[in-house]
Coordinates of C-alpha atoms in Angstrom, one line a residue:
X1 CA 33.3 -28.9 -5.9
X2 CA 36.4 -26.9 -6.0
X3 CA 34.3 -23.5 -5.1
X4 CA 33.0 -25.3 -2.4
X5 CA 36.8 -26.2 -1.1
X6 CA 37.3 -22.7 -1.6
X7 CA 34.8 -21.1 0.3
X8 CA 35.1 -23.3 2.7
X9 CA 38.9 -22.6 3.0
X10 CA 37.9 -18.7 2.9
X11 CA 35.4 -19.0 6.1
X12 CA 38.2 -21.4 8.0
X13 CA 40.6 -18.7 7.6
X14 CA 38.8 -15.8 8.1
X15 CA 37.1 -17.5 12.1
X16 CA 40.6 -18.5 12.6
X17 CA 42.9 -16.0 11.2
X18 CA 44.1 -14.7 14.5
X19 CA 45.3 -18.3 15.6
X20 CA 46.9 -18.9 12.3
X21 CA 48.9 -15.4 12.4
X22 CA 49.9 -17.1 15.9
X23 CA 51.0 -20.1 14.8
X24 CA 52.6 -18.9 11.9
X25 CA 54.8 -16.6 14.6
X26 CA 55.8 -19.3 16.1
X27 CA 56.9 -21.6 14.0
X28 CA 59.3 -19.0 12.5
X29 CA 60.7 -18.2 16.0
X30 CA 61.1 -21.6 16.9
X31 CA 62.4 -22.4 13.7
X32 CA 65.0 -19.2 13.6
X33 CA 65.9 -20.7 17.2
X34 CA 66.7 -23.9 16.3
X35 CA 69.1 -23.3 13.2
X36 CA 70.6 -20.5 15.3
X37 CA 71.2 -23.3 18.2
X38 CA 72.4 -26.2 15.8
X39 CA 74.4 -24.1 13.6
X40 CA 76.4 -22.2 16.5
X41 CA 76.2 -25.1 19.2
X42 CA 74.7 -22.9 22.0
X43 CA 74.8 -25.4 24.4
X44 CA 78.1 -26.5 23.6
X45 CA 79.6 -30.0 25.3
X46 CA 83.0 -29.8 26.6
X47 CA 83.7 -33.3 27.1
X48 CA 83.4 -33.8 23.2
X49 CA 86.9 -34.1 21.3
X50 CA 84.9 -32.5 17.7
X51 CA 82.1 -30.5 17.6
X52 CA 79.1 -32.3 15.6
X53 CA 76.3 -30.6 14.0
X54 CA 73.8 -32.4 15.5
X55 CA 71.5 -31.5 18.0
X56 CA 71.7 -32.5 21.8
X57 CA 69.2 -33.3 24.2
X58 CA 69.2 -29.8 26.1
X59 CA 69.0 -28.1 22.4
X60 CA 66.2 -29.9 21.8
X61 CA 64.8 -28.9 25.5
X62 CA 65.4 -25.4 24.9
X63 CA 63.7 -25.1 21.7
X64 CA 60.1 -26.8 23.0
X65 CA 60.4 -24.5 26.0
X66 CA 60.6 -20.9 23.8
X67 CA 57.8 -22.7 21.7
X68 CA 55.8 -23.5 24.7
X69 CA 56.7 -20.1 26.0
X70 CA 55.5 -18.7 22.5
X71 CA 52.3 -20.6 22.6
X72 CA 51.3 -19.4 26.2
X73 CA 52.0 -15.7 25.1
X74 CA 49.9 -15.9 22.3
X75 CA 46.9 -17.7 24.1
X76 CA 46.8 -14.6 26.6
X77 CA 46.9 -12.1 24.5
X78 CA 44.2 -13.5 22.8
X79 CA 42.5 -14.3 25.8
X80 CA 43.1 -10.2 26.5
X81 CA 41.8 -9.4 23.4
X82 CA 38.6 -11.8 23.5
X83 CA 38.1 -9.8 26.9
X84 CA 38.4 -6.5 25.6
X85 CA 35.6 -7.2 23.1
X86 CA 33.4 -9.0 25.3
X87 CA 33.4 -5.4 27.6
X88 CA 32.7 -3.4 24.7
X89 CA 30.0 -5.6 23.7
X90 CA 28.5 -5.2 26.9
X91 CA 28.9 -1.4 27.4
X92 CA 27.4 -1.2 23.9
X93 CA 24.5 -3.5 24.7
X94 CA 24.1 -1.2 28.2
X95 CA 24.2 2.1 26.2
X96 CA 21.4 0.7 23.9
X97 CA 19.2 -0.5 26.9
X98 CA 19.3 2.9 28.7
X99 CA 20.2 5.3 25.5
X100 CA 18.5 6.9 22.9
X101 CA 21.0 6.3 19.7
X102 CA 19.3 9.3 17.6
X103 CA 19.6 12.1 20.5
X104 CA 22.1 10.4 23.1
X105 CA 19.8 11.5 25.6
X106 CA 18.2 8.8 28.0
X107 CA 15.8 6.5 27.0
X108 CA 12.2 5.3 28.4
X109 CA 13.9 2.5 30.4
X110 CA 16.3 4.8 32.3
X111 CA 13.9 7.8 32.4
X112 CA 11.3 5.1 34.0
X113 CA 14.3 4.2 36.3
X114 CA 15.1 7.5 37.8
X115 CA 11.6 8.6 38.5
X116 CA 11.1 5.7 40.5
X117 CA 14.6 6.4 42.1
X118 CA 13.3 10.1 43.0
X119 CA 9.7 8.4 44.5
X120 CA 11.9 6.5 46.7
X121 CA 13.3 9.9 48.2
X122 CA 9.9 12.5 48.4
X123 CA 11.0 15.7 48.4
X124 CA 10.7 17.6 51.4
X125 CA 7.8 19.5 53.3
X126 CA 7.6 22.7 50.9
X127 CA 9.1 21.2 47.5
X128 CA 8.1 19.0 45.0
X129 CA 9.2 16.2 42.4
X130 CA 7.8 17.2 38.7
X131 CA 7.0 15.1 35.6
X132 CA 7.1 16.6 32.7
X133 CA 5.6 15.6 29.6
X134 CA 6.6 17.4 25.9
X135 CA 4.8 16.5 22.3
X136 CA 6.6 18.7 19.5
X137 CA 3.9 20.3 17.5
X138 CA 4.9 20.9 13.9
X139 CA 7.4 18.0 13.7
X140 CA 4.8 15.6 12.0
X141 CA 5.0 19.0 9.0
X142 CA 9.0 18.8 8.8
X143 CA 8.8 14.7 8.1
X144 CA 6.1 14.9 5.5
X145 CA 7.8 17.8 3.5
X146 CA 11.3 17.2 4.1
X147 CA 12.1 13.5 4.7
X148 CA 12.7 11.7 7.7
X149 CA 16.6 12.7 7.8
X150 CA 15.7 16.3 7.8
X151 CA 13.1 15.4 11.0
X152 CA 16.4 13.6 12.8
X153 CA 18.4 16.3 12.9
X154 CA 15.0 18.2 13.9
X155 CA 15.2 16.0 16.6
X156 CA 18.9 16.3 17.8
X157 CA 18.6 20.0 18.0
X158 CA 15.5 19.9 20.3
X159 CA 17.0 17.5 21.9
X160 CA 20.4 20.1 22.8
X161 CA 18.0 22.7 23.3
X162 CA 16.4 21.0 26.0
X163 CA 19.3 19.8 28.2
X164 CA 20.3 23.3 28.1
X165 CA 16.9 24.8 29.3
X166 CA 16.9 21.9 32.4
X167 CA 18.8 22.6 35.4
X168 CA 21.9 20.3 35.9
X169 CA 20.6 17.6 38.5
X170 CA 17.1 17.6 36.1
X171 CA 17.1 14.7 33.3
X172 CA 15.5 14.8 29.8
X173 CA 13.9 11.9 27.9
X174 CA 13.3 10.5 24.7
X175 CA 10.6 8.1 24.5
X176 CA 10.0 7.9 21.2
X177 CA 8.8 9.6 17.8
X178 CA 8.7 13.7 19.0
X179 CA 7.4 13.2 22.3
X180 CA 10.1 13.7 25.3
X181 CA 9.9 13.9 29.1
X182 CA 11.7 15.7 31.7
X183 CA 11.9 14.5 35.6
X184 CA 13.1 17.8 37.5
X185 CA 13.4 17.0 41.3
X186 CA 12.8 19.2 44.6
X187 CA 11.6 22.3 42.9
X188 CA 10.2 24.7 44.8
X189 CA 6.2 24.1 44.5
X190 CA 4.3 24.3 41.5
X191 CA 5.4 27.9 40.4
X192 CA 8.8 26.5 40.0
X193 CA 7.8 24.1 38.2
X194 CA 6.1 26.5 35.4
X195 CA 9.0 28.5 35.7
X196 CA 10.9 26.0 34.2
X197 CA 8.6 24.6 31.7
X198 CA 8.1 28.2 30.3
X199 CA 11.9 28.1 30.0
X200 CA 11.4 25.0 27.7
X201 CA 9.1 27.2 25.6
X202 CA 11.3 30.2 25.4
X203 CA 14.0 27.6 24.2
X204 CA 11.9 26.0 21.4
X205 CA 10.6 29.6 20.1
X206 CA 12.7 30.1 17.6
X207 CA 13.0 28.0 14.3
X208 CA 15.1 25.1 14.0
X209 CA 18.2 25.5 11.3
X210 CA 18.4 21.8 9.3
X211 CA 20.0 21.8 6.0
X212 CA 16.4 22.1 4.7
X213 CA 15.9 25.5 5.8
X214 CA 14.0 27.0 9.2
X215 CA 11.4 25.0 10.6
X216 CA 9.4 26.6 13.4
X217 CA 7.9 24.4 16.2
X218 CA 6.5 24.5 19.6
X219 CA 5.8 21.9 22.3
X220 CA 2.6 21.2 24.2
X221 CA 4.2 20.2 28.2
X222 CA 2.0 18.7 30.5
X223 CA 2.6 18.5 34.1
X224 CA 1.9 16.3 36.9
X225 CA 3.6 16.5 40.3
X226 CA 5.0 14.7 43.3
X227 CA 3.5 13.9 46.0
X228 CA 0.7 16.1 44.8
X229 CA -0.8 13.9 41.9
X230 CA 0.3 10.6 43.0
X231 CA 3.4 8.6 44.2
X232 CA 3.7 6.0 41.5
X233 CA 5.2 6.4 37.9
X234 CA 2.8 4.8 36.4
X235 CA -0.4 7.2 37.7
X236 CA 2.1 10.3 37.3
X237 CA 2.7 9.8 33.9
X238 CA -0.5 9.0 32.8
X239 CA -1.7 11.7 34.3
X240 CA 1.0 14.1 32.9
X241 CA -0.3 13.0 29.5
X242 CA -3.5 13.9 30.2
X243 CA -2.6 17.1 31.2
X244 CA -0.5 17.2 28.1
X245 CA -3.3 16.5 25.9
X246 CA -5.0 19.7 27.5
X247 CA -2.2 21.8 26.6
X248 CA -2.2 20.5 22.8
X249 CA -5.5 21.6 22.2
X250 CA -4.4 25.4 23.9
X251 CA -2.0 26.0 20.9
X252 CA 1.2 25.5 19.3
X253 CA 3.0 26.2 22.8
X254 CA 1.5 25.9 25.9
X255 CA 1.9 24.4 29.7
X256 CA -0.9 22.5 31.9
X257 CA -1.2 21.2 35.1
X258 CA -2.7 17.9 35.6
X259 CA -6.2 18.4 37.3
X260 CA -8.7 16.1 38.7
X261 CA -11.3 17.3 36.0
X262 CA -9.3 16.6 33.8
X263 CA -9.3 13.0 35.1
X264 CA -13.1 13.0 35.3
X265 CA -13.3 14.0 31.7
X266 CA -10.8 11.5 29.7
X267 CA -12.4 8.6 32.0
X268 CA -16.1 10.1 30.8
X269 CA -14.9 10.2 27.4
X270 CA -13.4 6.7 27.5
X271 CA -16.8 5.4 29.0
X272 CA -18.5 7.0 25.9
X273 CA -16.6 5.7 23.4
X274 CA -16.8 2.2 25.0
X275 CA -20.7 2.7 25.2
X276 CA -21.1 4.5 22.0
X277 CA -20.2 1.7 20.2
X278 CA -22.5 -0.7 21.5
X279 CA -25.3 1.4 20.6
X280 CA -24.8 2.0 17.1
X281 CA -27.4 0.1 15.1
X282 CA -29.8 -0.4 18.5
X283 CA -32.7 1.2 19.8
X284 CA -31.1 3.3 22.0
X285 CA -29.6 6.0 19.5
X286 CA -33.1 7.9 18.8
X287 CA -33.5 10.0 15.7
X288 CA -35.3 13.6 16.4
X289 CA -36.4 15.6 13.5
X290 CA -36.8 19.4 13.3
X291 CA -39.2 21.1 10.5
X292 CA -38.3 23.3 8.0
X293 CA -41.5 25.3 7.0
X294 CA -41.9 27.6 3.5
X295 CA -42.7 30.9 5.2
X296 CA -45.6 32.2 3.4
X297 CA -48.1 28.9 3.7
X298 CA -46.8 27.3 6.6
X299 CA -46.2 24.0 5.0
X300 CA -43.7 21.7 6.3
X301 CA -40.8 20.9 3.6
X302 CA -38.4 19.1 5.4
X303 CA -37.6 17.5 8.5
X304 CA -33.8 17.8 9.5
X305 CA -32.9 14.7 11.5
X306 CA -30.7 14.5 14.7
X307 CA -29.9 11.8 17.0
X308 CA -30.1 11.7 20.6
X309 CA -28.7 9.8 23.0
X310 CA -29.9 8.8 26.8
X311 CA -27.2 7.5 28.5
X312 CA -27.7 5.7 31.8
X313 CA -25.0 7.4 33.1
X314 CA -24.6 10.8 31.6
X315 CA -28.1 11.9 30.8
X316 CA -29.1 12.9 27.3
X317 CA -26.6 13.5 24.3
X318 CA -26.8 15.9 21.7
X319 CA -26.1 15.0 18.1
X320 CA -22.4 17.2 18.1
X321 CA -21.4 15.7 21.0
X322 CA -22.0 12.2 19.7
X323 CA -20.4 13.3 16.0
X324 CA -17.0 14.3 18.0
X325 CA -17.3 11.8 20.2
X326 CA -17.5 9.5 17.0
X327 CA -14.6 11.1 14.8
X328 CA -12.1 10.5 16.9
X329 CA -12.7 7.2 17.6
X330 CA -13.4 5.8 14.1
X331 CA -17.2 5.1 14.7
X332 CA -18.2 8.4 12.3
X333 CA -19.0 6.6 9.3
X334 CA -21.0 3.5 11.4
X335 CA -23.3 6.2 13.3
X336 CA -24.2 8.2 10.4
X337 CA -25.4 5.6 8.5
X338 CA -27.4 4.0 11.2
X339 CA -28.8 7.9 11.8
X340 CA -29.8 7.4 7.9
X341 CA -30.9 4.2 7.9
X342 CA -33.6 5.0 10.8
X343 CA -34.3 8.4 9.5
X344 CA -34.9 7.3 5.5
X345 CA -37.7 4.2 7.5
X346 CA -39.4 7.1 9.1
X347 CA -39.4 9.5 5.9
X348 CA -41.1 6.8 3.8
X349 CA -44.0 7.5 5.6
X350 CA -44.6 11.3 5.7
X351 CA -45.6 11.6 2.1
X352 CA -44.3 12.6 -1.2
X353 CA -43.5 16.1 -0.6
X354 CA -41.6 16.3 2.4
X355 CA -37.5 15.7 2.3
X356 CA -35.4 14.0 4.7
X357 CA -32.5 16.3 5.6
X358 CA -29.4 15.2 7.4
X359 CA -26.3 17.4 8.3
X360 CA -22.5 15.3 7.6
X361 CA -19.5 15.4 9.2
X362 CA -16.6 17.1 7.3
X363 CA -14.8 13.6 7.4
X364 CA -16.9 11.8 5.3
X365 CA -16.7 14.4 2.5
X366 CA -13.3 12.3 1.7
X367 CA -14.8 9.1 1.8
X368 CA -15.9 8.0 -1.8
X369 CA -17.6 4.7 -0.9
X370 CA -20.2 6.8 0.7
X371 CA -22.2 7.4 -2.2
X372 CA -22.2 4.0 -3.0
X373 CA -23.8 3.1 1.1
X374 CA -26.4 6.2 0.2
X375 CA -27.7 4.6 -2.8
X376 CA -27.7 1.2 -0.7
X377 CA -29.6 2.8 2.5
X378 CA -32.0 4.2 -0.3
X379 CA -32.5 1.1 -1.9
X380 CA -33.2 -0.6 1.7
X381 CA -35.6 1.6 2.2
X382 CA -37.5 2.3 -0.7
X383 CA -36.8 6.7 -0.3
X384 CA -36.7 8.2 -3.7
X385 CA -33.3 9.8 -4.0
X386 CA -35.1 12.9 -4.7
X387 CA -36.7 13.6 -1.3
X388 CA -33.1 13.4 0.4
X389 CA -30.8 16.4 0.9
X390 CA -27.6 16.4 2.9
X391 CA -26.4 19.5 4.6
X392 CA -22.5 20.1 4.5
X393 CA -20.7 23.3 6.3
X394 CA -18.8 26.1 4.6
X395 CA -15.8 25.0 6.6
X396 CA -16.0 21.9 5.7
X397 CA -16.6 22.3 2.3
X398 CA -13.1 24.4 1.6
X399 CA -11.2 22.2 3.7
X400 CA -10.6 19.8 1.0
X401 CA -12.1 21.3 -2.2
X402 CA -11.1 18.6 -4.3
X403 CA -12.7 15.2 -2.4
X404 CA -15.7 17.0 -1.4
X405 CA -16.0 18.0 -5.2
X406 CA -15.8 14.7 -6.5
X407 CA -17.9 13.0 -3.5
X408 CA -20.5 15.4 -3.4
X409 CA -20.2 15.0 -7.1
X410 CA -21.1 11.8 -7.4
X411 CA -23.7 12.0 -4.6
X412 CA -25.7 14.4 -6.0
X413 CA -25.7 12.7 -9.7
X414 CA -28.1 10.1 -8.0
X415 CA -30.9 12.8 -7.3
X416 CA -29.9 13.5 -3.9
X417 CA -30.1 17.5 -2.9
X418 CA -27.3 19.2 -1.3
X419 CA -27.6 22.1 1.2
X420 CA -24.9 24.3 2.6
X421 CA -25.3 25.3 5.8
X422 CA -23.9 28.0 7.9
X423 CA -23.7 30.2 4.8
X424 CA -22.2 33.8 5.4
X425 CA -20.1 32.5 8.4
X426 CA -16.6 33.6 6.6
X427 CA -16.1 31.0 3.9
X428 CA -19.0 32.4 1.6
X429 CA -17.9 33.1 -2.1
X430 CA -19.2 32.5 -5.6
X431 CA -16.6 29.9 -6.8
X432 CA -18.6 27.7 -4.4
X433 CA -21.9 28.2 -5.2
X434 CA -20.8 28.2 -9.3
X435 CA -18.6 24.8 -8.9
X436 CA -20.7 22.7 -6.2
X437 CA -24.3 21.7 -7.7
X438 CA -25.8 23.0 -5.0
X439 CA -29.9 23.0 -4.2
X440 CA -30.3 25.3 -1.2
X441 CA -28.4 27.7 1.0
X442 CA -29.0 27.9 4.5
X443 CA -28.3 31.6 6.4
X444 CA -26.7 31.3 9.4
X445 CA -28.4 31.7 12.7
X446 CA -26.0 34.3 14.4
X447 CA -27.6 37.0 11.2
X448 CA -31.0 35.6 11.6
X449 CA -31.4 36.5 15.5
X450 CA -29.6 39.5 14.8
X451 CA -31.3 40.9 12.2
X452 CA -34.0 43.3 14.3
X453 CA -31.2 45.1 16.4
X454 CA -28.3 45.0 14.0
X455 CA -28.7 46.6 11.0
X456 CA -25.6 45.4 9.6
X457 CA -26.9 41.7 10.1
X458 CA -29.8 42.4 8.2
X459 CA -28.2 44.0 5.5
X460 CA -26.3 40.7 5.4
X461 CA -29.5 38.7 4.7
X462 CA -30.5 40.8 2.5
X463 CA -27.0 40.3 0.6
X464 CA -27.1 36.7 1.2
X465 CA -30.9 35.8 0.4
X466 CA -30.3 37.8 -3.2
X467 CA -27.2 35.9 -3.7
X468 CA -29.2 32.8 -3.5
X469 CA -32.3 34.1 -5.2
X470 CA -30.4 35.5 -8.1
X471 CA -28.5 31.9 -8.5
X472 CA -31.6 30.1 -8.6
X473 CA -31.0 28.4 -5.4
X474 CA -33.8 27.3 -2.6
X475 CA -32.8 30.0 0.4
X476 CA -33.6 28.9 4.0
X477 CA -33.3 30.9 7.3
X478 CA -31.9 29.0 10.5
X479 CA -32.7 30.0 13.9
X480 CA -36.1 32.0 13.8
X481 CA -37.3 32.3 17.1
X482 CA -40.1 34.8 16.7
X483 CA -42.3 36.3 15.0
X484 CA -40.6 39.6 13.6
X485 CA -37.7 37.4 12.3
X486 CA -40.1 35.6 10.1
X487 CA -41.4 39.1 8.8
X488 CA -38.5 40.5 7.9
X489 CA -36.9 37.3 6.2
X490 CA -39.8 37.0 4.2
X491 CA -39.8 40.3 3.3
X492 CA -36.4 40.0 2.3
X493 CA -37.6 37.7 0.0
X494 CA -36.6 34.3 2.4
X495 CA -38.3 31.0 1.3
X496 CA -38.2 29.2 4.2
X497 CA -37.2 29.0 7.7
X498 CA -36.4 27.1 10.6
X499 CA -36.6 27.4 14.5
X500 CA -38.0 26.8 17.9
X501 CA -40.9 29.7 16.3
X502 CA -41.6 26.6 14.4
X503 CA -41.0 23.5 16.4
X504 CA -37.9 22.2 18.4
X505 CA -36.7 18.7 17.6
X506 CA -39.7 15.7 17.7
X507 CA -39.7 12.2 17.8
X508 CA -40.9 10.6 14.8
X509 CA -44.6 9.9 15.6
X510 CA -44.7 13.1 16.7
X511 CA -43.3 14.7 13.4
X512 CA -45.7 12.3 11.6
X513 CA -48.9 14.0 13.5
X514 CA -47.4 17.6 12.7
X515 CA -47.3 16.9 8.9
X516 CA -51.2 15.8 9.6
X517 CA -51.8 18.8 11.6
X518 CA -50.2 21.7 10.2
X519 CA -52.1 22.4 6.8
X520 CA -51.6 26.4 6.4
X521 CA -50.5 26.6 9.9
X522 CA -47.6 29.4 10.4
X523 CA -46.4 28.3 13.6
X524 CA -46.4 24.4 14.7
X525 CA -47.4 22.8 18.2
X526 CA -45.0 21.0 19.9

């Protein structure tokens, strides 16, 4: 009970302590005032024969007015200093709502303010406003391996680096993260405008000094322009992102112009997407399957399977335009298995001999659950493990060692083959071969079409098919389009091959009559 008196006493003091320090003040005025008046008789009455220490009525008078007077002086300077604090509040609250409290430079809300300020006032007949949009590449690198404080101060010295590269009347954004915007008004057309955003560059080439070390970035600036690209914020920075997300993809530092193309292609790509995933596990996503033949008899071996795609709006879709269109929207791991699902119905029926080959993209050689919806798929359909092989790329293979290790690892302890594909392209080397249970290899097309009028290409095969041969691995030719191509692999000692020689892609019925037609046959009908 008594801590509870106490705290309670503590919190009355501590809301009220300025009124109390008043009050205090006052009292000891007042009293000081008083005992100077009673003991000295200030007001002093002439008509008394004795002086008595007592006080009068205008002693008393006096002393409540310098009290009142004291009070009244207290309350305004409190009321002063209540006022004071309320404005600092406030021009705190506005530096907030239009600053950015890491950089100091302005924020989203004013940036979005001042560019509609400067669409209010067009520029004149031969100039032009510019948006600018930045995207710091390498600043995602300095966070994950330094630490976020290191990244700050990353930040703050783009940030001074940039108001120095603008020209005075220009203004520079943060909006959030790394990405940044500049609004430059009445340039002088559009070579001004990369003028200037090549100065940007220039200021961002060399590496920025944290207490971490150097730390080399570059920006990728996109660029839309006024009146040229539209004459509202919104459109203009949309499409000054798009442009931006152009010049990402040109290198570490680069500039773009917004286009209408451009435009036409993120809308395409955002119809796509929308579309893609409605089709996943429906009719409409066909699988096509191209045969792999063993050179010497003719004999199909395996069908490769690919998906196509008719849209209504687009026209037909190829199976690497539907696999990027996939990755980057999350779908990857939903359209390969409905590729597999409908691919492992239609191997069931083409007999005990022929395998099921299907290519996967790099991202799902760090997924481990997809073993697991493999077997599953298998299990739905009643495919032996053993007649399935799935082809993986060179490039994919060594971009994470480790997770395609263990996945492929896991995979391939169920019976399922594994083929790598593209082998020779740059990547080739023995530790892969040695530590990946691999089944076959599969020579790149670029040597294989080569091979009659490049004698270094063929010399290659050679190389390559020996590599294979010698390792006990299954070696397959991609890309033979005629007849002296099959000749010289399979004097090279090549065990089978693949190409339009052979067949393009077929539906399934029609890969089902080939495997009834094609008994000794070299070269397949389509």
């Amino acid at each position: 009970m008594n801590f509870r008196l106490s705290s309670r006493l503590k919190e009355i003091i501590i809301r009220y302590r300025f009124t109390l320090t008043d009050i205090a003040m006052i009292t000891a005025v007042v009293v000081a005032a008083g005992f100077g008046i009673w003991q000295f008789d200030v007001f002093s009455n002439e008509s008394a024969a004795t002086q008595n220490l007592t006080f009068e009525l205008d002693e008393i008078f006096a002393v409540c007015a310098l009290g009142f007077a004291l009070f009244g002086w207290s309350r305004l300077r409190a009321q002063r200093r209540e006022i004071g604090r309320r404005r600092a509040a406030e021009e705190e609250a506005r530096t907030l709502a239009f600053e950015d409290t890491l950089t100091g430079l302005p924020n989203r809300r004013q940036f979005d303010a001042a560019l509609k300020a400067a669409l209010a006032a067009p520029p004149g007949a031969d100039a032009v406003h510019a948006v600018f949009m930045l995207d710091l590449n390498g600043f995602k690198r300095i966070n994950d391996l330094h630490g976020h404080p290191t990244g700050d101060e990353a930040l703050v010295q783009t940030a001074i680096r940039l108001r120095r590269a603008i020209r005075d009347n220009d203004m520079v954004a943060r909006l959030g993260g790394d990405e940044f915007a500049i609004l430059a008004r009445h340039l002088a057309g559009a070579e001004a405008a990369a003028t200037l955003a090549l100065r940007i560059i220039e200021a961002l080439r060399d590496p920025v000094r944290t207490g971490a070390g150097d730390h080399a970035i570059g920006a990728g600036i996109g660029i839309a322009l006024v009146p040229t690209d539209g004459a509202d914020s919104e459109t203009l920075l949309r499409k000054a992102d798009v442009a931006l997300y152009r010049a990402k993809a040109l290198g570490p530092s680069a500039l773009r112009f917004f286009e209408e193309e451009m435009d036409h292609h993120i809308r395409e790509r955002d119809t796509l997407e929308r579309d893609l995933r409605a089709a996943i596990g429906t009719k409409k996503l066909e699988v096509a399957y191209q045969p792999r033949i063993d050179l010497k008899s003719g004999v199909i071996i395996s069908f490769e399977a690919t998906v196509r795609w008719m849209h209504d709006q687009y026209g037909e879709l190829d199976t690497a335009r539907l696999i990027a269109i996939a990755e980057t929207t999350g779908l990857v791991q939903a359209l390969v298995d409905d590729i597999l699902r409908k691919a492992c119905r239609d191997a069931v029926t083409w007999g005990r001999n022929v395998t099921l080959s299907l290519g996967v993209p790099p991202t799902l050689l760090r997924d481990d659950t997809f073993g697991l919806r493999i077997v599953a798929i298998l299990g739905e359909s009643g495919l032996p493990a053993s007649r399935l092989e799935l082809e993986i790329t060179e490039s994919a293979l060594v971009a994470d060692l480790e997770a395609a290790k263990r996945v492929l690892g896991a995979i391939h302890e169920t019976g399922v083959k594994i083929a790598l594909n593209n082998f020779g392209t740059g990547y080739s080397s023995l530790y892969h071969l040695r530590n990946f249970k691999l089944d076959t290899i599969k020579i790149d097309r670029s040597f294989v079409q080569a091979m009659a009028e490049n004698p270094e290409s063929a010399a290659i095969v050679r190389a390559l098919v020996g590599l294979g041969s010698g390792l006990g691995l299954t070696v397959a030719a991609e890309g033979v389009q005629n007849e002296q191509q099959q000749t010289m692999l399979m004097n090279e000692g090549c065990q089978q091959g693949q190409g339009f020689l052979f067949s393009r892609a077929v539906t399934a019925d029609e890969a089902l009559r080939q495997l009834q037609q094609t008994t000794g046959l070299v070269r397949l009908t389509v």
